[in-house]
Coordinates of C-alpha atoms and ligand atoms in Angstrom, one line a residue:
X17 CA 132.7 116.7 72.8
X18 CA 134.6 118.3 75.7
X19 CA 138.4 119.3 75.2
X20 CA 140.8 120.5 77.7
X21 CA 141.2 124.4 75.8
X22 CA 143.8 125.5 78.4
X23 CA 146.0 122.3 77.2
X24 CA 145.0 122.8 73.7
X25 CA 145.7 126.0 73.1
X26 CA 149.3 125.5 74.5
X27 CA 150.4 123.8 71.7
X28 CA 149.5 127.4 69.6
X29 CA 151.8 130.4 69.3
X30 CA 149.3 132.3 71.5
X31 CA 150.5 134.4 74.2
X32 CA 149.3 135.5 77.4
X33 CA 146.9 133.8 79.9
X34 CA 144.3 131.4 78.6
X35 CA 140.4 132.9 79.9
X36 CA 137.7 131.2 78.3
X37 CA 136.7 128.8 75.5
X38 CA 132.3 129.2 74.1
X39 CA 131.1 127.5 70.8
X40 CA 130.7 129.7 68.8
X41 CA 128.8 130.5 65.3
X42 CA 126.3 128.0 63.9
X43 CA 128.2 126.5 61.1
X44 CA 127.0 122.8 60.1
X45 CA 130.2 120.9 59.7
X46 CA 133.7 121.8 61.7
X47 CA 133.1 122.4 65.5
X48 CA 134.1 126.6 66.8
X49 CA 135.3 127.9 69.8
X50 CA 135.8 131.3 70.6
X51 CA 138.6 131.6 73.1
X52 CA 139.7 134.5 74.9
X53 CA 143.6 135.2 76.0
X54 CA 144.5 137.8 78.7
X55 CA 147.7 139.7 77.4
X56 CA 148.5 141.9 79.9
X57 CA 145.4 143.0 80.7
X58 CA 144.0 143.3 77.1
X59 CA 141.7 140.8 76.0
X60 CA 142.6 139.2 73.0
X61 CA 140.4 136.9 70.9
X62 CA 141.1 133.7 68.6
X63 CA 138.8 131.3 66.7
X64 CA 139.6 127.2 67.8
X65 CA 138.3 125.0 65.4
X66 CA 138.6 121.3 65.2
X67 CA 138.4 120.2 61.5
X68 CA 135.4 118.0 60.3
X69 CA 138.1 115.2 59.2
X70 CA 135.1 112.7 58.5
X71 CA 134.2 115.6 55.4
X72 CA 137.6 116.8 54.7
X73 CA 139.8 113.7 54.4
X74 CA 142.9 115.1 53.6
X75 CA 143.4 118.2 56.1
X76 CA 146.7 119.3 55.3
X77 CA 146.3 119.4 51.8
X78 CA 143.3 122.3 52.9
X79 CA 145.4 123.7 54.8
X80 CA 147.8 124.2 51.9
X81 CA 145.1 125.2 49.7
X82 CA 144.1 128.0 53.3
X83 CA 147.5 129.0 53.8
X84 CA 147.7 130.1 49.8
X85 CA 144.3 131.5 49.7
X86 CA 145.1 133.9 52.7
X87 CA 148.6 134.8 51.5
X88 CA 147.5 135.6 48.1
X89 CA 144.5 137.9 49.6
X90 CA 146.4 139.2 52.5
X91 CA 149.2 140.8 49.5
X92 CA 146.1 142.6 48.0
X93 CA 145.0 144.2 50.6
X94 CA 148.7 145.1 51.6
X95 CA 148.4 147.0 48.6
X96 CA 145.3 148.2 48.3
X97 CA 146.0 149.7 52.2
X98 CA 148.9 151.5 50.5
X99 CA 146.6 153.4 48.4
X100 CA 143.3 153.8 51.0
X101 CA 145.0 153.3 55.0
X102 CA 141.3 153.0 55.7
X103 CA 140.3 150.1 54.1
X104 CA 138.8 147.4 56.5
X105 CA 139.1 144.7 54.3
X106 CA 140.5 141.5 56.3
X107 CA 141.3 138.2 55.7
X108 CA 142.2 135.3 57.8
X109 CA 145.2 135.1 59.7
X110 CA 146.2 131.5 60.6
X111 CA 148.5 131.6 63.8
X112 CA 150.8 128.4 63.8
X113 CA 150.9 125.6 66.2
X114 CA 154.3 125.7 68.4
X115 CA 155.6 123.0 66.0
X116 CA 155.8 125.3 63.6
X117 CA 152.3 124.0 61.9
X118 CA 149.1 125.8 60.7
X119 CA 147.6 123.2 62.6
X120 CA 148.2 120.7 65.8
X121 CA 146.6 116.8 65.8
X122 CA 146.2 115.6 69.7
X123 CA 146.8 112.2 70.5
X124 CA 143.4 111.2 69.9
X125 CA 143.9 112.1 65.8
X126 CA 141.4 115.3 66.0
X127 CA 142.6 117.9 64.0
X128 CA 142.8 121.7 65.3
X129 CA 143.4 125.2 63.6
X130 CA 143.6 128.2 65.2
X131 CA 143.1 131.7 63.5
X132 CA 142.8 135.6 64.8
X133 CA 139.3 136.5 65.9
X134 CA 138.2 139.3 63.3
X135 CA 136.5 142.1 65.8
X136 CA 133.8 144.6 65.1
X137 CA 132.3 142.5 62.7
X138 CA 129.8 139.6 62.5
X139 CA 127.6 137.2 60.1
X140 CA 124.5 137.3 59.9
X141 CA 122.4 134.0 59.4
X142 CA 119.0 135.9 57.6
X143 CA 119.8 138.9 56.0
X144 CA 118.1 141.8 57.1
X145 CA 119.0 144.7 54.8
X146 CA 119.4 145.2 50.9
X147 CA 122.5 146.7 51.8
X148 CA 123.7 143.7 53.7
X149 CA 123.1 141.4 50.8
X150 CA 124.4 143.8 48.3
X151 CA 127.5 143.9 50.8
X152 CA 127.9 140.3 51.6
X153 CA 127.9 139.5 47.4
X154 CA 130.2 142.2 46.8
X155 CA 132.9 140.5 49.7
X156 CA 131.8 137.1 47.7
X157 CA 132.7 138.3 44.2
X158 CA 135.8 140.3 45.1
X159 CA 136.9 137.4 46.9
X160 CA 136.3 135.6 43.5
X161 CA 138.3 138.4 41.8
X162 CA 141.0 138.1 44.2
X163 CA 141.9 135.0 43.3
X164 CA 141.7 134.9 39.6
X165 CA 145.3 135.2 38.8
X166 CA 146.2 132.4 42.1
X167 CA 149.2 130.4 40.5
X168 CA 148.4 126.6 40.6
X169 CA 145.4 124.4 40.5
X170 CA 144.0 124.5 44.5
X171 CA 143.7 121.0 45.7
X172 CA 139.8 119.2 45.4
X173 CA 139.2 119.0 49.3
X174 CA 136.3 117.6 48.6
X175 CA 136.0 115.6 44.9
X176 CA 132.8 116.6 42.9
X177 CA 131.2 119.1 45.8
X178 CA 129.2 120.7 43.8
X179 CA 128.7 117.6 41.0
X180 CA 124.8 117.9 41.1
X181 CA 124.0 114.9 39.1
X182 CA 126.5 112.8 41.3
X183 CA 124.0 114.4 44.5
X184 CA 121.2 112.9 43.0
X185 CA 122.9 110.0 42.5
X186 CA 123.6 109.5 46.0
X187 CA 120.3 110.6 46.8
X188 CA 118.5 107.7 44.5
X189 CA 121.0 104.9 46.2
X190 CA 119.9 106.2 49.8
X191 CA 116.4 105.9 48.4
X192 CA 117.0 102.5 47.4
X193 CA 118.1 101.5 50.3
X194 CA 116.2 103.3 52.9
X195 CA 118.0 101.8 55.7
X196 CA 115.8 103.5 58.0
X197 CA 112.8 103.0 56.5
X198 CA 112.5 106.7 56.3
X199 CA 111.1 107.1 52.1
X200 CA 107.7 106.2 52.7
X201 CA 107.7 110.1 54.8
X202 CA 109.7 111.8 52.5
X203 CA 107.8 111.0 49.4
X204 CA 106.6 114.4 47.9
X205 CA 110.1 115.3 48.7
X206 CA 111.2 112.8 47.3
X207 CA 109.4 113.3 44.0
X208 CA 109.8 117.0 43.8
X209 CA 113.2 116.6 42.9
X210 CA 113.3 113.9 40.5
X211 CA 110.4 116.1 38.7
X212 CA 113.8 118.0 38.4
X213 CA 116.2 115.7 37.5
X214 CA 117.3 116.6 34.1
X215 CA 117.9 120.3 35.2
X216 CA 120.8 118.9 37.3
X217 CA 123.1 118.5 34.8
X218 CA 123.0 121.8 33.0
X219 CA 126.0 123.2 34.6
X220 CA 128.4 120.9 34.5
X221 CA 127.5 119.5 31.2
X222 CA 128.1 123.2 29.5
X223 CA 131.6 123.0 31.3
X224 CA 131.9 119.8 29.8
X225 CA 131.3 121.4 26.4
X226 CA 133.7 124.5 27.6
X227 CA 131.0 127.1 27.3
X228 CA 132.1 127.3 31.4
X229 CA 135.5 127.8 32.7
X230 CA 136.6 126.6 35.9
X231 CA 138.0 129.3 38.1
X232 CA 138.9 129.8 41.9
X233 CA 135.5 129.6 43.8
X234 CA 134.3 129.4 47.6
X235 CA 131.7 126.8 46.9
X236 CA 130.2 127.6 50.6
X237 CA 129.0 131.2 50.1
X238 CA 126.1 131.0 52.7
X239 CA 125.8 134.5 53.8
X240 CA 127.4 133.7 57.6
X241 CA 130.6 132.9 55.6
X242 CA 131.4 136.5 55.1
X243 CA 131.4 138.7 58.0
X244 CA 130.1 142.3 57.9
X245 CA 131.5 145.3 59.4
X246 CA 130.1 146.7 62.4
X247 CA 131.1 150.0 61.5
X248 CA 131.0 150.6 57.8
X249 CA 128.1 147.5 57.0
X250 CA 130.4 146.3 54.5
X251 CA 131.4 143.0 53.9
X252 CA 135.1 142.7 55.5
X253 CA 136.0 139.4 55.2
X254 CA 135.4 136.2 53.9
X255 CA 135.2 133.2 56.1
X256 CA 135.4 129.5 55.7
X257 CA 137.7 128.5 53.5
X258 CA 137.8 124.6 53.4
X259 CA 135.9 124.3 50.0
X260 CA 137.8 127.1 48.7
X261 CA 138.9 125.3 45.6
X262 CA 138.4 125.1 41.6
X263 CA 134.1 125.8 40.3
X264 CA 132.3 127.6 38.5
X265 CA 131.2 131.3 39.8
X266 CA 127.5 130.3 39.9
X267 CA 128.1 127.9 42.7
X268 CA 128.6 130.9 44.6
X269 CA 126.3 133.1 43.3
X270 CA 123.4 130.5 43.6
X271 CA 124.7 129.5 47.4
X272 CA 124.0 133.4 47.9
X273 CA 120.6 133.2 46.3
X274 CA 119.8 130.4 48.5
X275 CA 120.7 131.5 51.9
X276 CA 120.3 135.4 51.2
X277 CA 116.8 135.7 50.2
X278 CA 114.6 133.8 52.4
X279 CA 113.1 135.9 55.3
X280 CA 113.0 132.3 57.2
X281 CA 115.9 130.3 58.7
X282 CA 117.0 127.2 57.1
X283 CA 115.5 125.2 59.1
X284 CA 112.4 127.0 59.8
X285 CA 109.6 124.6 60.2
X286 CA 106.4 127.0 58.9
X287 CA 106.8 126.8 54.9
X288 CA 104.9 130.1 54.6
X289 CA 107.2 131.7 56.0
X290 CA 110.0 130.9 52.9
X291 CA 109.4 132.5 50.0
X292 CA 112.2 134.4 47.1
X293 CA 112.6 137.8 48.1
X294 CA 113.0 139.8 44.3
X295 CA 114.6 143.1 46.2
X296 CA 117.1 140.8 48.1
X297 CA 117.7 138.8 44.5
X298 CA 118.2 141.9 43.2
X299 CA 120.7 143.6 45.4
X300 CA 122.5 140.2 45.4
X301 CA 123.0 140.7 42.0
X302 CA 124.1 143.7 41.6
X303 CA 126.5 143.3 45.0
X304 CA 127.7 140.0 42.8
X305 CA 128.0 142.0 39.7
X306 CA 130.1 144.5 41.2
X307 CA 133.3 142.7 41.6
X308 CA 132.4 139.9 38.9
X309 CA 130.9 141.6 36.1
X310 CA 134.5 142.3 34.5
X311 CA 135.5 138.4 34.4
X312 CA 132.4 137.0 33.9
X313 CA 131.4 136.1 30.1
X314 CA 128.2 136.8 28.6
X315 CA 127.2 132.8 29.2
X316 CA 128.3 133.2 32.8
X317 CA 126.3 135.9 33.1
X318 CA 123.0 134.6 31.8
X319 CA 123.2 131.5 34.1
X320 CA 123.1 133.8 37.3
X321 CA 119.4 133.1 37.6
X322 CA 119.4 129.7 37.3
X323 CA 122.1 128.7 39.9
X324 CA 120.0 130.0 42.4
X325 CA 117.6 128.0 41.7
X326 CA 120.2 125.0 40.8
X327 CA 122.0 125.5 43.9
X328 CA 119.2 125.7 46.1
X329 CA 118.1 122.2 45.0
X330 CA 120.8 120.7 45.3
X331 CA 121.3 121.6 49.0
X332 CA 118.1 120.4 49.3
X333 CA 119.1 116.9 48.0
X334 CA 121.5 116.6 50.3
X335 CA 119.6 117.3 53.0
X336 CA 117.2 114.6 52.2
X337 CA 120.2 112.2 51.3
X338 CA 121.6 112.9 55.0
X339 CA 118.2 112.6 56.1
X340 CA 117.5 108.9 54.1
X341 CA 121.1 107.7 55.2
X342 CA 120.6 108.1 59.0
X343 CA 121.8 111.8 59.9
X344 CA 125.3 111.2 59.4
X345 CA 127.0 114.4 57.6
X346 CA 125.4 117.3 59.1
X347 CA 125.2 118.4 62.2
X348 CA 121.6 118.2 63.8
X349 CA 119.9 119.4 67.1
X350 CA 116.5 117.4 66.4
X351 CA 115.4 114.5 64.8
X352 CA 113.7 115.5 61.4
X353 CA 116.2 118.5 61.6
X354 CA 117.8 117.6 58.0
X355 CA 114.3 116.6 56.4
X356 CA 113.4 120.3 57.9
X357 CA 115.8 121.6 55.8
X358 CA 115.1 119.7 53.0
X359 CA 111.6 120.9 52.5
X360 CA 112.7 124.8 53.4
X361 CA 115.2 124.5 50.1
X362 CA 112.3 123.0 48.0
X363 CA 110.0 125.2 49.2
X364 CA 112.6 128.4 48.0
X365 CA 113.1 126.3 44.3
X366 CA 109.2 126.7 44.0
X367 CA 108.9 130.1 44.9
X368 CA 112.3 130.8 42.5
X369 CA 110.4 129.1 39.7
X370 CA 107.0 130.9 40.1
X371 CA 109.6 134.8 39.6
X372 CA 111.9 132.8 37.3
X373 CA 110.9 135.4 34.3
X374 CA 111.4 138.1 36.1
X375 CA 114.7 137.0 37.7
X376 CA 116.2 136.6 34.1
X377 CA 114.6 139.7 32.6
X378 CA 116.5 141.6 35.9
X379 CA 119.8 139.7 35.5
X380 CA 119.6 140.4 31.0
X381 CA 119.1 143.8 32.1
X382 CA 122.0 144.3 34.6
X383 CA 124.7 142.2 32.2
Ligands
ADP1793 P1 131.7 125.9 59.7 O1 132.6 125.3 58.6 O2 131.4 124.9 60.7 O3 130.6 126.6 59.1 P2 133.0 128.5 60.1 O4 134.4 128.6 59.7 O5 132.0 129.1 59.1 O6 132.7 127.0 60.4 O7 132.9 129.2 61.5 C1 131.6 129.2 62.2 C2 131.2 130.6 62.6 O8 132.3 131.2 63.4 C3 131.1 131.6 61.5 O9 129.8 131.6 60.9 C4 131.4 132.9 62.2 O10 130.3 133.4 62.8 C5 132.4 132.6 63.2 N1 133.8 132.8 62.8 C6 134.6 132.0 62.2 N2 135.8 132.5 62.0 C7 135.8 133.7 62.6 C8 136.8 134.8 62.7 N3 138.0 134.7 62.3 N4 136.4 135.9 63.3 C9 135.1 136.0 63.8 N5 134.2 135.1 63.7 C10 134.5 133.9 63.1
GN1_1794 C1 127.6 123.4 55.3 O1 130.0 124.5 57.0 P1 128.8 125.3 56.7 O2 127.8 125.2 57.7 O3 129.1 126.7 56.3 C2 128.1 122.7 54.0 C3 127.6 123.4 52.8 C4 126.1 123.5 52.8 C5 125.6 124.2 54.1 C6 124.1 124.1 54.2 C7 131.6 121.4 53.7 O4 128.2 124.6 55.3 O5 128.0 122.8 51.6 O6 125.6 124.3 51.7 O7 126.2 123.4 55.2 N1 129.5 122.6 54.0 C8 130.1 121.4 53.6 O8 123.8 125.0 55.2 O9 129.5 120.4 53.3
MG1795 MG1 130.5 128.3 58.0

């Protein structure tokens, strides 16, 4: 989709001359520009991003639940800059639409947000370093931290996200009705998962029991949703914020496991190449454990492990749901792209399972 950026970006409080808009970033959902503004001869930077309203159905309320998020961080690090002027800790800064919004609709109904560009820093989509991951978690569990005394329930931008019995659900009813005759292919996928059916439910059904309190959660921790410092290698700033809402801690820690330890790319299409890397598990870990491990109970704790394997399953149902149901929720750039991811995820369950031992014997050691 093309859009007019000098005409949208009027309708922000941004000043100076309008250069440039590029996509930007590789993120599955929301669409990103980078646009560039000339202010007197400096050239500033600001992320344009038309909201996904198909996924988020209720956009202002997640703007509501963004605007608090960032407030509440921003006074931290206010303070914490009183104490250390050096810290490069960021958050996202939301710059209003001339109305007097945090975002603008056009005519058309598309919904646009605007926010500072953070510089010197970027995300990475493979890690590459122990320290990067042991960064990147550490950003991901302060950020966790953060927000543990936020006044008020967030709003549920998106109703059981990480309900992982409700994702199989949906992935048995696109099964069933295979509207594009797609199963047949899928099959070993297909029964992979259900192998692992009753694992689905152990989460949600010790919160049910109250061994596992709710708290204030990301629920999209992929490792290029927290950007790290050019400078220092540290993790500066936490990024996309629309499923920023009430979870447990493992759905973060697990999304970290399953996008932080693979050598390959998600969608990497030679399986050999995706395996569990232990020393990436185990900085994760101990990144994670360094801002969490004073909230988290001794329960929490012990189900570290197991969300990543949880977590990485379930992403890999809903890749195959998309895949069954015709491509419509993720963004794709071929045509088996979602079933590509599908069988990258299951692939990383399997190789989770065959170090399983030796992931809980790290994470019993480290609680
Ligand atoms: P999506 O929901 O589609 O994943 P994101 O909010 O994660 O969208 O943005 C996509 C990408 O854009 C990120 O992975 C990151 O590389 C980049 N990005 C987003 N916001 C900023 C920002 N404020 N500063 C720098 N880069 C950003
Ligand atoms: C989506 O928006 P992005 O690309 O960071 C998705 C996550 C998935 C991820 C899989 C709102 O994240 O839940 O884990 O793709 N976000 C939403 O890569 O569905
Ligand atoms: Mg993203």
């Amino acid at each position: 989709m093309k859009f007019d950026f000098r005409q949208l970006t009027s309708h922000f409080q941004l000043y100076g001359n309008f250069v440039v808009a590029v996509p930007y970033g590789t993120g599955h959902i929301n669409d990103t520009f980078q646009v560039t503004f000339d202010q007197g001869g400096t050239l500033l930077h600001y992320i344009i991003q038309r909201v996904n309203t198909n996924v988020f159905k209720a956009p202002e309320e997640l703007m509501d639940n963004f605007l608090r998020v960032t407030r509440h961080i921003g006074a931290k690090i206010r303070d914490e800059r009183a104490v250390n002027p050096a810290t490069r800790r960021r958050t996202l800064e939301v710059v209003n639409s001339i109305y007097g919004k945090p975002y603008w609709r056009d005519p058309a109904g598309n919904f646009f947000r605007c926010y500072v560009f953070v510089e010197n820093a970027r995300s990475y989509d493979i890690l590459e370093t122990k320290a990067q991951a042991y960064q990147a978690a550490a950003a991901f569990s302060n950020f966790q931290a953060d927000l543990a005394d936020l006044p008020q329930r967030l709003n549920e931008t998106i109703p059981d996200f990480h309900n992982t019995p409700s994702r199989l659900a949906n992935l048995e009813k696109a099964a069933k009705e295979d509207k594009l005759g797609r199963l047949k292919s899928v099959s070993r996928e297909f029964d992979f998962i259900m192998a692992r059916g009753k694992e689905c439910g152990v989460l949600i059904d010790l919160q049910k029991e109250g061994e596992l309190v709710e708290r204030v959660t990301h629920n999209d921790t992929k490792l290029n949703n927290v950007l790290i410092d050019d400078l220092t290698g540290s993790g500066c700033c936490v990024i996309d914020l629309d499923t920023v809402m009430p979870g447990l801690p493992h759905y973060d820690f697990g999304d970290m496991v399953r996008t932080g330890t693979s050598p390959a790319a998600e969608d990497e299409t030679d399986l050999g190449k995706v395996t569990m890397r232990f020393p990436m598990y185990e900085a994760l870990l101990r990144g994670y454990l360094s801002g969490a491990g004073g909230f988290l109970n001794a329960t929490e704790k012990s189900l570290l492990p197991f969300s990543g394997k949880l977590i990485t399953l379930e992403i890999g149902i809903r890749f195959l749901t998309d895949y069954l149901e015709g491509d419509v929720y993720f963004k794709i750039r071929r045509p088996d792209h979602n079933l590509d991811r599908c069988r990258t995820q299951l692939k990383l369950v399997a190789s989770i399972e065959e170090q399983y031992d030796a992931m809980r014997k790290l994470a019993d050691e480290l609680a």
